[in-house]
Amino acid sequence: MSQEKAMGARYRRNRGDTITGYLFTSPFFILFAVFGLYPLLYTIYISLFKWNMLGSKEYVGLRNYRLVLLDDPMFWKAVGNTFIIWFESTPLQIFLAVLLAVMLNQAFLKGKAIFRFFIFLPNITSLVAVSLIFANVFGVKYGLINYFLTKLGASPIDWAATSWATQVAVALLVIWRYLGFHMVIQLAGLQSIPADLYESATIDGASRRQQFFRITVPLLTPTILFSTIIGTTGGLQLYTEPFAFLSDLSGGLAAASGGSHNQVLTIVMYLYKSAFTDHSFGYSSAIANLLLLIIILFAMLNSLLVRRLRG
Amino acid sequence: MRQPIGRCFVYLILLIFTVFSLFPFYWMTVISTRTAGEISAIPPAIFYGDKLSMNLDKIFNNENVEFIRTVGNTAVITLIITLSMLLFSSLAGFAFAKLEFRGKSLMLLCVVGSLMIPMQLGIIPQYIIMSKLHWINDLKAVVVPGMVSAFGVFFMRQYIDSAIPGEMLEAGRIDGCSNWRLYWRIVVPTIAPAFATLGILTFMGAWNDYLWPSIVLKSSDSLTVQLALLRLDTSSYFQDKSIVMTGSVLSTLPLFLIFLAFNRQFIAGVTDGAVKG
């Protein structure tokens, strides 16, 4: 360690390093400035204006935020939908991911790599393809699920027009695509728990159940929190899944407004609709900033929790 | 779990989830071998049919979409993004890990800070920039913003920092190597695993991207495969699901083959990517 620091000191004397340092990092900073930082600042700026991109901008102060928060039932509907789909997918998904990871981590298990391969496979398919497959499985007239429902004597469900059913279908789609992803992360978390902890616990006479609740659960908690935050920030930005699913099930027009009852209109779908269909760019920017604020709050909450758990 | 019953239970649960994961794939390929009429029959088709070549023909001679061209567009976008991501991320990662320059720690803080921010929320100004540059319907609109990312830079910095000892670079310096030669002769050959990981993640992300391309690529000659999937169905009275599913199979195939060949690196990549990002 000290030797490396000495090396670092010797580098510092090399004048060429300053130029190379800026040169090598410049592609990132140039692209970040143009396509990352500037759009972010501009989104904050433009949210204070009324603007349809063609006409002139009209300064309105915080009116867009007031309208979004106090005067727009559709925004709150989108917030509610996003939350419902999140609630129907993320907790169950992470529970299942932990369960499967614990099973895959059993020493006796044969064919680990094969199970892992297949359960992870949905994660490589494109969101569009996944959504189209699910639109087939949940097809109203000829879908497999409705076929089996009628076979079992139940009445078929209109997955395209019944609010709760569309939400459940989208939540299932999300679970299907990301279960393997979370499982692989939980597995990595399990494998990073030192084996000698279990060995010494066994010597001390701890039962397997005690080991699970006293060693595995506490040491896996940061990984579970990590999965939760990934699932939550992803869930807050849900867009392609409900959109492509509905485009196939009930056409592009219904999809753009999140279904015939706006039942799967998510926050990001509403953001894009107000920007690219209604051309209210200031208004849409206000929604983007509110969403960004929520995401940053969640990320901060997460790092706070992780730090408290470690400390 | 020591009892045989417990073990059988573990296998049973894993088997159920394997079927759950695989069944949609199976059904997607079944539909791609059937006609639209066969799918809309009751009971629905559960086994393979013999209409795959007919469906392929409908895709490659499609009225709405030049499918080959959309594959070509996607391949161009994906390859350029992946190669430049590897180059620019490893250059910046090398500088952050092994060179000393004024403002370095502040600059690295910028990189880490921007990891948290979802860039797609800046989509409105990004769209305005693209239209000012006259890049709407130009593949550049998708390629250029994706050429390097905070995640790529940070990932490479972490890897290079731990994989390359300072002595190795110092020895190169004594032999009179410039920074560029140090990068090219020592860093690049040593970080092959990191290239594989970041390359796979970037390739997958670029190939599957939908949202941003759907906003900037509208003309029929600039479409990507993902955009084409939603336009393949040319029938006006009923939906031809078999074409759409055949297209989905084709669009998934390249990633499936890569996953098959590199599944260890792939899963390691996702795990590292998630844990380090």
Coordinates of C-alpha atoms in Angstrom, one line a residue:
Chain A
M1 CA 0.0 0.0 0.0
S2 CA 2.7 2.5 1.0
Q3 CA 4.7 1.4 -2.0
E4 CA 1.8 2.2 -4.2
K5 CA 1.5 5.6 -2.7
A6 CA 5.2 6.2 -3.3
M7 CA 4.5 5.3 -7.0
G8 CA 1.7 7.7 -7.0
A9 CA 4.0 10.5 -5.8
R10 CA 6.4 9.7 -8.5
Y11 CA 3.6 9.9 -11.1
R12 CA 2.8 13.3 -9.9
R13 CA 6.1 14.6 -11.1
N14 CA 5.3 13.5 -14.6
R15 CA 3.9 16.6 -16.3
G16 CA 2.5 14.7 -19.2
D17 CA 0.0 13.1 -16.9
T18 CA -2.0 16.2 -16.6
I19 CA -2.5 16.5 -20.3
T20 CA -3.2 12.8 -20.8
G21 CA -5.6 12.8 -17.8
Y22 CA -7.7 15.5 -19.4
L23 CA -7.4 14.0 -22.8
F24 CA -8.4 10.5 -21.8
T25 CA -11.4 11.6 -19.7
S26 CA -12.5 14.3 -22.2
P27 CA -14.8 12.0 -24.3
F28 CA -16.9 11.2 -21.2
F29 CA -17.0 14.8 -20.0
I30 CA -17.9 16.2 -23.4
L31 CA -20.7 13.8 -24.0
F32 CA -21.9 14.1 -20.4
A33 CA -22.0 17.9 -20.6
V34 CA -24.0 17.9 -23.9
F35 CA -26.3 14.9 -23.4
G36 CA -26.5 14.6 -19.6
L37 CA -25.8 17.8 -17.6
Y38 CA -27.2 20.3 -20.0
P39 CA -30.5 18.5 -20.6
L40 CA -30.8 18.1 -16.8
L41 CA -30.4 21.8 -16.2
Y42 CA -32.5 22.7 -19.2
T43 CA -35.3 20.5 -17.8
I44 CA -35.3 22.5 -14.6
Y45 CA -35.2 25.8 -16.5
I46 CA -38.0 24.9 -19.0
S47 CA -40.3 23.6 -16.3
L48 CA -40.7 27.3 -15.3
F49 CA -42.2 28.1 -18.7
K50 CA -45.3 27.4 -20.7
W51 CA -44.0 26.2 -24.1
N52 CA -45.1 24.1 -27.0
M53 CA -41.7 24.1 -28.7
L54 CA -42.9 26.1 -31.7
G55 CA -44.2 29.3 -30.2
S56 CA -42.4 31.6 -27.7
K57 CA -41.8 30.6 -24.1
E58 CA -44.0 32.2 -21.5
Y59 CA -42.5 32.5 -18.0
V60 CA -45.0 31.1 -15.5
G61 CA -42.8 30.5 -12.4
L62 CA -43.9 27.4 -10.4
R63 CA -47.3 27.2 -12.0
N64 CA -46.5 23.9 -13.8
Y65 CA -45.6 22.3 -10.5
R66 CA -48.8 23.6 -8.9
L67 CA -50.9 22.3 -11.8
V68 CA -49.3 18.9 -11.7
L69 CA -49.5 18.5 -8.0
L70 CA -52.9 20.1 -7.2
D71 CA -54.9 20.3 -10.3
D72 CA -54.2 17.2 -12.4
P73 CA -56.0 14.0 -11.4
M74 CA -54.3 12.2 -14.4
F75 CA -50.9 12.7 -12.8
W76 CA -52.1 11.2 -9.5
K77 CA -53.7 8.4 -11.4
A78 CA -50.3 7.7 -13.1
V79 CA -48.5 7.9 -9.7
G80 CA -51.1 5.4 -8.3
N81 CA -50.8 3.1 -11.3
T82 CA -47.0 3.1 -11.1
F83 CA -47.2 2.3 -7.4
I84 CA -49.7 -0.4 -7.8
I85 CA -47.7 -2.2 -10.5
W86 CA -44.6 -1.8 -8.3
F87 CA -46.4 -3.2 -5.3
E88 CA -47.7 -6.1 -7.3
S89 CA -44.3 -7.0 -8.7
T90 CA -41.2 -5.9 -6.7
P91 CA -41.8 -7.4 -3.2
L92 CA -42.9 -10.8 -4.5
Q93 CA -40.1 -10.8 -7.1
I94 CA -37.4 -10.1 -4.5
F95 CA -38.9 -12.7 -2.1
L96 CA -38.9 -15.3 -4.9
A97 CA -35.4 -14.3 -6.0
V98 CA -34.0 -14.8 -2.4
L99 CA -35.9 -18.2 -2.2
L100 CA -34.5 -19.4 -5.5
A101 CA -31.0 -18.1 -4.7
V102 CA -30.9 -20.0 -1.4
M103 CA -32.1 -23.1 -3.1
L104 CA -29.4 -22.8 -5.9
N105 CA -26.8 -22.3 -3.2
Q106 CA -27.5 -25.7 -1.6
A107 CA -24.4 -27.9 -1.7
F108 CA -26.3 -31.0 -2.7
L109 CA -27.9 -29.4 -5.8
K110 CA -27.0 -30.8 -9.2
G111 CA -27.5 -28.9 -12.4
K112 CA -27.0 -25.5 -10.7
A113 CA -25.7 -23.9 -13.9
I114 CA -28.6 -25.1 -16.0
F115 CA -31.3 -23.8 -13.6
R116 CA -29.5 -20.5 -13.4
F117 CA -29.2 -20.3 -17.2
F118 CA -32.9 -20.9 -17.8
I119 CA -34.2 -18.7 -15.0
F120 CA -31.9 -15.9 -16.1
L121 CA -32.8 -16.3 -19.8
P122 CA -35.9 -13.9 -19.8
N123 CA -33.6 -11.1 -18.8
I124 CA -31.8 -11.1 -22.2
T125 CA -35.0 -10.7 -24.3
S126 CA -35.9 -7.2 -25.4
L127 CA -38.7 -5.4 -23.5
V128 CA -40.6 -5.2 -26.8
A129 CA -40.4 -8.9 -27.5
V130 CA -41.3 -9.8 -23.9
S131 CA -44.3 -7.5 -24.0
L132 CA -45.5 -8.9 -27.3
I133 CA -45.2 -12.5 -26.0
F134 CA -47.2 -11.6 -23.0
A135 CA -49.8 -9.9 -25.1
N136 CA -50.3 -13.3 -26.8
V137 CA -50.4 -15.2 -23.5
F138 CA -53.0 -12.7 -22.2
G139 CA -54.8 -12.4 -25.5
V140 CA -58.5 -11.6 -24.8
K141 CA -60.1 -13.9 -27.4
Y142 CA -57.4 -16.5 -28.2
G143 CA -54.9 -16.1 -25.4
L144 CA -53.7 -19.2 -23.5
I145 CA -54.7 -18.0 -20.1
N146 CA -58.3 -17.2 -21.1
Y147 CA -58.4 -20.6 -22.8
F148 CA -57.5 -22.4 -19.6
L149 CA -59.8 -20.2 -17.5
T150 CA -62.8 -21.2 -19.7
K151 CA -61.6 -24.8 -19.6
L152 CA -61.7 -24.7 -15.8
G153 CA -65.2 -23.3 -16.0
A154 CA -64.3 -19.7 -15.1
S155 CA -65.3 -16.8 -17.3
P156 CA -62.5 -15.3 -19.5
I157 CA -60.9 -12.0 -18.3
D158 CA -60.6 -9.0 -20.5
W159 CA -56.9 -8.3 -19.9
A160 CA -57.0 -5.2 -22.1
A161 CA -60.0 -3.4 -20.6
T162 CA -60.3 -4.5 -17.0
S163 CA -58.2 -2.2 -14.9
W164 CA -56.9 -4.6 -12.3
A165 CA -56.3 -7.3 -14.9
T166 CA -54.1 -5.2 -17.1
Q167 CA -52.1 -4.1 -14.0
V168 CA -51.7 -7.7 -12.9
A169 CA -50.6 -8.8 -16.4
V170 CA -48.0 -6.0 -16.5
A171 CA -46.8 -6.9 -13.0
L172 CA -46.4 -10.5 -14.0
L173 CA -44.4 -9.5 -17.1
V174 CA -42.1 -7.5 -14.9
I175 CA -41.7 -10.4 -12.5
W176 CA -41.0 -12.8 -15.4
R177 CA -38.3 -10.6 -17.0
Y178 CA -36.4 -9.5 -13.9
L179 CA -36.7 -12.5 -11.5
G180 CA -33.6 -14.2 -12.9
F181 CA -31.7 -10.9 -12.7
H182 CA -32.5 -10.5 -9.0
M183 CA -31.8 -14.2 -8.3
V184 CA -28.3 -13.9 -9.8
I185 CA -27.6 -10.8 -7.6
Q186 CA -28.9 -12.6 -4.5
L187 CA -26.8 -15.6 -5.3
A188 CA -23.7 -13.4 -5.5
G189 CA -24.7 -12.0 -2.2
L190 CA -25.0 -15.5 -0.6
Q191 CA -21.7 -16.6 -2.1
S192 CA -19.9 -13.6 -0.6
I193 CA -20.9 -14.7 3.0
P194 CA -17.7 -16.4 4.4
A195 CA -18.1 -20.2 4.7
D196 CA -16.2 -20.3 8.0
L197 CA -19.0 -18.4 9.7
Y198 CA -21.3 -21.4 9.0
E199 CA -18.5 -23.8 10.0
S200 CA -17.9 -22.2 13.4
A201 CA -21.7 -21.9 13.9
T202 CA -22.0 -25.7 13.2
I203 CA -19.2 -26.4 15.7
D204 CA -21.0 -24.2 18.3
G205 CA -24.0 -26.4 17.7
A206 CA -26.3 -24.0 15.9
S207 CA -29.1 -25.6 13.9
R208 CA -29.5 -24.9 10.2
R209 CA -32.6 -22.9 11.0
Q210 CA -30.6 -20.8 13.5
Q211 CA -27.8 -20.4 10.9
F212 CA -30.3 -19.2 8.3
F213 CA -31.9 -16.6 10.5
R214 CA -28.7 -15.5 12.4
I215 CA -26.2 -15.6 9.6
T216 CA -27.7 -15.7 6.2
V217 CA -30.6 -13.2 6.7
P218 CA -28.6 -10.4 8.4
L219 CA -25.6 -10.7 6.0
L220 CA -27.9 -10.8 2.9
T221 CA -29.9 -7.8 4.0
P222 CA -27.7 -5.2 2.1
T223 CA -28.0 -7.3 -1.1
I224 CA -31.8 -7.5 -0.6
L225 CA -31.9 -3.7 -0.1
F226 CA -29.8 -3.3 -3.2
S227 CA -32.2 -5.4 -5.3
T228 CA -35.1 -3.5 -3.8
I229 CA -33.7 -0.1 -4.8
I230 CA -32.9 -1.4 -8.3
G231 CA -36.4 -2.7 -8.6
T232 CA -37.9 0.5 -7.3
T233 CA -36.0 2.9 -9.4
G234 CA -36.7 0.7 -12.4
G235 CA -40.3 0.4 -11.4
L236 CA -40.7 4.2 -11.1
Q237 CA -39.5 4.5 -14.7
L238 CA -41.6 1.8 -16.1
Y239 CA -42.6 2.6 -19.7
T240 CA -41.8 0.1 -22.5
E241 CA -43.5 -2.9 -20.8
P242 CA -47.0 -1.5 -20.4
F243 CA -46.8 0.5 -23.7
A244 CA -45.7 -2.4 -26.0
F245 CA -48.0 -4.8 -24.2
L246 CA -51.0 -2.6 -24.8
S247 CA -50.0 -1.6 -28.3
D248 CA -50.3 -5.2 -29.3
L249 CA -53.4 -5.9 -27.2
S250 CA -55.5 -2.9 -28.0
G251 CA -53.6 -0.7 -30.5
G252 CA -51.3 2.2 -30.4
L253 CA -53.8 4.9 -29.5
A254 CA -55.1 3.1 -26.4
A255 CA -51.4 2.3 -25.5
A256 CA -50.4 5.9 -25.6
S257 CA -52.9 6.7 -22.9
G258 CA -52.2 3.6 -20.9
G259 CA -55.3 1.7 -21.8
S260 CA -59.0 2.5 -22.2
H261 CA -59.3 3.5 -18.5
N262 CA -55.7 4.7 -18.3
Q263 CA -55.2 1.8 -16.0
V264 CA -51.5 1.2 -16.7
L265 CA -50.6 4.8 -17.6
T266 CA -47.3 5.1 -15.6
I267 CA -45.5 8.3 -14.6
V268 CA -43.0 8.1 -17.4
M269 CA -45.8 7.3 -20.0
Y270 CA -47.7 10.4 -18.8
L271 CA -44.5 12.4 -19.0
Y272 CA -43.9 11.4 -22.7
K273 CA -47.6 11.8 -23.5
S274 CA -47.6 15.4 -22.3
A275 CA -44.4 16.1 -24.1
F276 CA -44.7 14.3 -27.4
T277 CA -48.5 14.1 -27.8
D278 CA -49.8 17.2 -26.1
H279 CA -46.6 19.3 -26.8
S280 CA -46.6 20.8 -23.3
F281 CA -42.9 20.7 -22.8
G282 CA -42.8 22.9 -19.7
Y283 CA -45.5 20.9 -18.0
S284 CA -43.8 17.6 -19.0
S285 CA -40.5 18.9 -17.6
A286 CA -42.1 19.6 -14.3
I287 CA -43.2 16.0 -14.1
A288 CA -39.7 14.8 -15.0
N289 CA -38.2 16.9 -12.2
L290 CA -40.7 15.6 -9.7
L291 CA -39.9 12.0 -10.7
L292 CA -36.1 12.8 -10.5
L293 CA -36.7 14.1 -7.0
I294 CA -38.5 10.9 -5.9
I295 CA -35.8 8.7 -7.4
I296 CA -33.0 10.7 -5.7
L297 CA -34.9 10.5 -2.4
F298 CA -35.2 6.7 -2.8
A299 CA -31.5 6.4 -3.6
M300 CA -30.5 8.5 -0.5
L301 CA -32.9 6.5 1.7
N302 CA -31.2 3.4 0.4
S303 CA -27.6 4.5 1.1
L304 CA -28.7 5.7 4.5
L305 CA -30.2 2.3 5.3
V306 CA -27.2 0.4 4.1
R307 CA -24.9 2.6 6.1
R308 CA -27.0 2.1 9.3
L309 CA -27.0 -1.6 8.7
R310 CA -23.2 -1.7 8.3
G311 CA -22.6 0.7 11.2
Chain B
M1 CA -33.1 -29.7 3.8
R2 CA -31.1 -32.8 4.7
Q3 CA -34.1 -35.1 4.3
P4 CA -34.8 -36.5 0.8
I5 CA -38.2 -34.9 0.8
G6 CA -36.7 -31.5 1.3
R7 CA -34.3 -32.1 -1.6
C8 CA -37.1 -33.2 -3.9
F9 CA -39.0 -30.1 -2.9
V10 CA -36.0 -27.9 -3.8
Y11 CA -35.8 -29.6 -7.2
L12 CA -39.6 -29.3 -7.7
I13 CA -39.6 -25.6 -7.0
L14 CA -36.6 -24.9 -9.3
L15 CA -38.3 -27.0 -12.0
I16 CA -41.5 -25.0 -11.7
F17 CA -39.6 -21.7 -12.1
T18 CA -37.6 -23.1 -15.0
V19 CA -40.9 -24.0 -16.8
F20 CA -42.3 -20.6 -15.9
S21 CA -39.2 -18.9 -17.4
L22 CA -39.1 -21.0 -20.5
F23 CA -42.7 -21.4 -21.4
P24 CA -43.2 -17.9 -23.0
F25 CA -40.1 -18.6 -25.2
Y26 CA -41.6 -22.0 -26.2
W27 CA -44.9 -20.5 -27.1
M28 CA -43.3 -17.6 -29.0
T29 CA -41.5 -20.2 -31.2
V30 CA -44.6 -22.2 -31.6
I31 CA -46.6 -19.2 -32.9
S32 CA -43.8 -18.4 -35.3
T33 CA -44.4 -21.8 -37.0
R34 CA -48.2 -21.3 -37.3
T35 CA -50.5 -19.2 -39.3
A36 CA -52.6 -16.5 -37.7
G37 CA -55.7 -18.6 -38.3
E38 CA -54.2 -21.6 -36.5
I39 CA -53.4 -19.5 -33.4
S40 CA -56.9 -18.1 -33.3
A41 CA -58.4 -21.6 -33.2
I42 CA -59.9 -23.1 -30.0
P43 CA -58.1 -24.9 -28.5
P44 CA -55.0 -22.8 -29.4
A45 CA -52.0 -24.4 -31.0
I46 CA -49.6 -25.8 -28.4
F47 CA -47.2 -27.7 -30.6
Y48 CA -45.0 -26.7 -33.5
G49 CA -46.5 -26.3 -37.0
D50 CA -44.8 -26.1 -40.4
K51 CA -45.4 -22.5 -41.4
L52 CA -42.1 -21.0 -40.3
S53 CA -40.8 -20.4 -43.8
M54 CA -44.1 -18.7 -44.8
N55 CA -43.8 -16.4 -41.8
L56 CA -40.2 -15.6 -42.5
D57 CA -41.2 -14.8 -46.1
K58 CA -43.8 -12.4 -44.8
I59 CA -41.2 -10.7 -42.7
F60 CA -38.5 -10.3 -45.3
N61 CA -41.0 -9.1 -47.9
N62 CA -43.0 -6.9 -45.5
E63 CA -44.9 -4.0 -46.9
N64 CA -44.4 -1.8 -43.8
V65 CA -40.8 -2.6 -42.8
E66 CA -37.6 -3.5 -44.6
F67 CA -36.6 -6.0 -41.9
I68 CA -33.1 -6.6 -43.2
R69 CA -32.4 -2.9 -43.1
T70 CA -33.7 -2.5 -39.6
V71 CA -31.4 -5.4 -38.5
G72 CA -28.5 -3.6 -40.3
N73 CA -29.3 -0.3 -38.6
T74 CA -29.4 -2.1 -35.2
A75 CA -26.1 -3.8 -35.9
V76 CA -24.4 -0.6 -36.9
I77 CA -25.7 1.2 -33.8
T78 CA -24.9 -1.6 -31.4
L79 CA -21.4 -2.3 -32.8
I80 CA -20.3 1.4 -32.8
I81 CA -21.7 2.0 -29.3
T82 CA -20.1 -1.1 -27.9
L83 CA -16.6 -0.5 -29.4
S84 CA -16.5 3.2 -28.4
M85 CA -17.9 2.4 -25.0
L86 CA -15.0 0.0 -24.4
L87 CA -12.4 2.4 -25.8
F88 CA -13.5 5.6 -24.0
S89 CA -14.4 3.9 -20.8
S90 CA -11.1 2.2 -20.5
L91 CA -9.1 5.3 -21.4
A92 CA -10.9 7.4 -18.8
G93 CA -10.8 4.5 -16.3
F94 CA -7.1 4.2 -16.8
A95 CA -6.6 8.0 -16.3
F96 CA -8.7 7.9 -13.1
A97 CA -7.1 4.8 -11.7
K98 CA -3.4 5.4 -12.5
L99 CA -2.7 9.0 -13.5
E100 CA -2.4 12.0 -11.2
F101 CA -3.8 15.3 -12.5
R102 CA -5.3 18.5 -11.1
G103 CA -9.0 18.2 -10.3
K104 CA -9.1 14.4 -10.6
S105 CA -11.0 13.7 -7.4
L106 CA -13.6 16.3 -8.2
M107 CA -14.0 14.9 -11.7
L108 CA -14.3 11.4 -10.3
L109 CA -17.0 12.7 -7.9
C110 CA -18.9 14.0 -11.0
V111 CA -18.8 10.5 -12.6
V112 CA -20.0 8.8 -9.4
G113 CA -22.7 11.5 -8.8
S114 CA -24.1 11.1 -12.4
L115 CA -24.4 7.3 -11.9
M116 CA -27.5 8.0 -9.7
I117 CA -29.3 10.2 -12.2
P118 CA -31.5 8.5 -14.8
M119 CA -30.4 10.2 -18.0
Q120 CA -33.7 9.4 -19.7
L121 CA -35.5 12.0 -17.6
G122 CA -33.6 14.7 -19.7
I123 CA -35.4 13.4 -22.8
I124 CA -37.1 16.6 -23.8
P125 CA -33.9 18.8 -24.1
Q126 CA -32.1 15.8 -25.6
Y127 CA -34.8 15.7 -28.3
I128 CA -34.5 19.4 -28.8
I129 CA -30.7 19.1 -29.2
M130 CA -31.1 16.3 -31.8
S131 CA -33.6 18.3 -33.8
K132 CA -31.3 21.4 -33.7
L133 CA -28.4 19.2 -35.0
H134 CA -30.8 17.8 -37.7
W135 CA -30.1 14.3 -36.3
I136 CA -33.8 13.2 -36.1
N137 CA -34.1 10.1 -38.3
D138 CA -30.3 9.8 -38.3
L139 CA -28.6 6.8 -36.5
K140 CA -26.2 9.4 -35.0
A141 CA -29.0 10.5 -32.6
V142 CA -28.9 7.1 -31.0
V143 CA -25.1 6.3 -31.4
V144 CA -23.5 9.5 -30.1
P145 CA -25.1 9.8 -26.7
G146 CA -24.5 6.1 -26.0
M147 CA -20.7 6.1 -26.9
V148 CA -19.6 6.4 -23.2
S149 CA -21.4 6.3 -19.9
A150 CA -20.6 7.1 -16.3
F151 CA -21.2 3.5 -15.5
G152 CA -18.6 2.3 -18.0
V153 CA -16.0 4.8 -16.8
F154 CA -16.5 3.9 -13.1
F155 CA -16.6 0.2 -13.8
M156 CA -13.3 0.4 -15.7
R157 CA -11.7 2.6 -13.1
Q158 CA -12.5 0.0 -10.4
Y159 CA -11.2 -2.8 -12.5
I160 CA -8.0 -1.2 -13.6
D161 CA -7.3 0.1 -10.1
S162 CA -7.2 -3.4 -8.7
A163 CA -6.0 -5.4 -11.7
I164 CA -2.9 -3.5 -12.7
P165 CA -0.1 -3.0 -10.2
G166 CA 1.7 0.4 -10.2
E167 CA 5.1 -1.4 -10.6
M168 CA 4.1 -2.7 -14.0
L169 CA 3.3 0.8 -15.3
E170 CA 6.4 2.2 -13.6
A171 CA 8.6 -0.4 -15.4
G172 CA 7.0 0.7 -18.6
R173 CA 7.8 4.3 -17.9
I174 CA 11.4 3.5 -17.2
D175 CA 11.5 1.9 -20.6
G176 CA 10.3 5.2 -22.0
C177 CA 6.7 4.3 -22.8
S178 CA 4.3 7.2 -23.3
N179 CA 0.9 7.1 -21.5
W180 CA -0.7 6.0 -24.7
R181 CA 1.7 3.1 -25.0
L182 CA 1.2 2.2 -21.4
Y183 CA -2.5 2.0 -22.1
W184 CA -2.1 0.1 -25.3
R185 CA 0.6 -2.3 -24.3
I186 CA -0.1 -2.9 -20.6
V187 CA -3.6 -1.9 -19.7
V188 CA -5.6 -3.2 -22.8
P189 CA -4.1 -6.8 -22.7
T190 CA -4.6 -7.1 -18.9
I191 CA -8.3 -6.0 -18.7
A192 CA -9.8 -8.5 -21.2
P193 CA -12.3 -9.8 -18.7
A194 CA -13.5 -6.3 -18.0
F195 CA -13.9 -5.7 -21.7
A196 CA -16.0 -8.9 -22.0
T197 CA -18.2 -7.9 -19.1
L198 CA -18.8 -4.3 -20.1
G199 CA -19.0 -5.2 -23.8
I200 CA -21.8 -7.8 -23.2
L201 CA -23.8 -5.4 -21.0
T202 CA -23.4 -2.6 -23.5
F203 CA -24.3 -4.8 -26.5
M204 CA -27.4 -6.1 -24.8
G205 CA -28.6 -2.6 -23.7
A206 CA -28.0 -1.1 -27.2
W207 CA -29.6 -4.0 -29.1
N208 CA -32.7 -4.0 -26.9
D209 CA -33.1 -0.2 -26.5
Y210 CA -36.6 1.0 -27.4
L211 CA -37.5 4.3 -25.7
W212 CA -35.0 6.8 -27.0
P213 CA -34.8 5.3 -30.5
S214 CA -38.7 5.5 -30.7
I215 CA -38.4 9.2 -30.1
V216 CA -35.7 10.1 -32.6
L217 CA -36.0 7.4 -35.3
K218 CA -39.3 7.9 -37.1
S219 CA -38.6 7.4 -40.8
S220 CA -38.9 3.9 -42.2
D221 CA -35.2 3.8 -43.3
S222 CA -33.9 4.6 -39.9
L223 CA -35.8 2.1 -37.8
T224 CA -34.2 -0.4 -35.4
V225 CA -35.4 -4.0 -35.0
Q226 CA -37.2 -3.2 -31.7
L227 CA -39.1 -0.4 -33.5
A228 CA -39.9 -2.6 -36.4
L229 CA -41.5 -5.3 -34.2
L230 CA -44.5 -3.1 -33.5
R231 CA -45.0 -2.4 -37.2
L232 CA -44.6 -5.8 -38.8
D233 CA -48.3 -6.6 -38.7
T234 CA -49.7 -5.3 -42.0
S235 CA -53.1 -6.9 -41.8
S236 CA -56.0 -4.4 -41.3
Y237 CA -58.9 -6.6 -40.2
F238 CA -57.4 -9.0 -37.8
Q239 CA -54.0 -9.1 -36.1
D240 CA -51.4 -11.3 -37.6
K241 CA -49.7 -12.4 -34.4
S242 CA -47.6 -15.0 -36.1
I243 CA -45.5 -12.4 -38.0
V244 CA -45.0 -10.4 -34.9
M245 CA -43.8 -13.4 -32.9
T246 CA -41.5 -14.6 -35.8
G247 CA -40.0 -11.1 -35.7
S248 CA -39.6 -11.3 -31.9
V249 CA -37.8 -14.7 -32.3
L250 CA -35.5 -13.2 -34.9
S251 CA -34.7 -10.1 -32.8
T252 CA -34.0 -12.3 -29.8
L253 CA -31.8 -14.8 -31.6
P254 CA -28.5 -12.8 -31.7
L255 CA -28.6 -12.1 -28.0
F256 CA -29.6 -15.7 -27.3
L257 CA -26.5 -17.0 -29.2
I258 CA -24.2 -14.6 -27.3
F259 CA -25.8 -15.6 -24.1
L260 CA -25.3 -19.3 -25.0
A261 CA -21.7 -18.8 -25.8
F262 CA -20.7 -16.5 -23.0
N263 CA -23.3 -17.2 -20.3
R264 CA -20.7 -17.3 -17.5
Q265 CA -19.3 -13.9 -18.4
F266 CA -22.8 -12.7 -19.1
I267 CA -24.0 -13.5 -15.6
A268 CA -20.8 -12.4 -14.0
G269 CA -21.2 -9.2 -16.0
V270 CA -24.7 -8.5 -14.7
T271 CA -23.7 -9.3 -11.1
D272 CA -20.6 -7.1 -11.3
G273 CA -22.4 -4.4 -13.2
A274 CA -25.2 -4.3 -10.6
V275 CA -22.9 -4.5 -7.6
K276 CA -20.3 -2.0 -8.8
G277 CA -22.9 0.3 -10.4

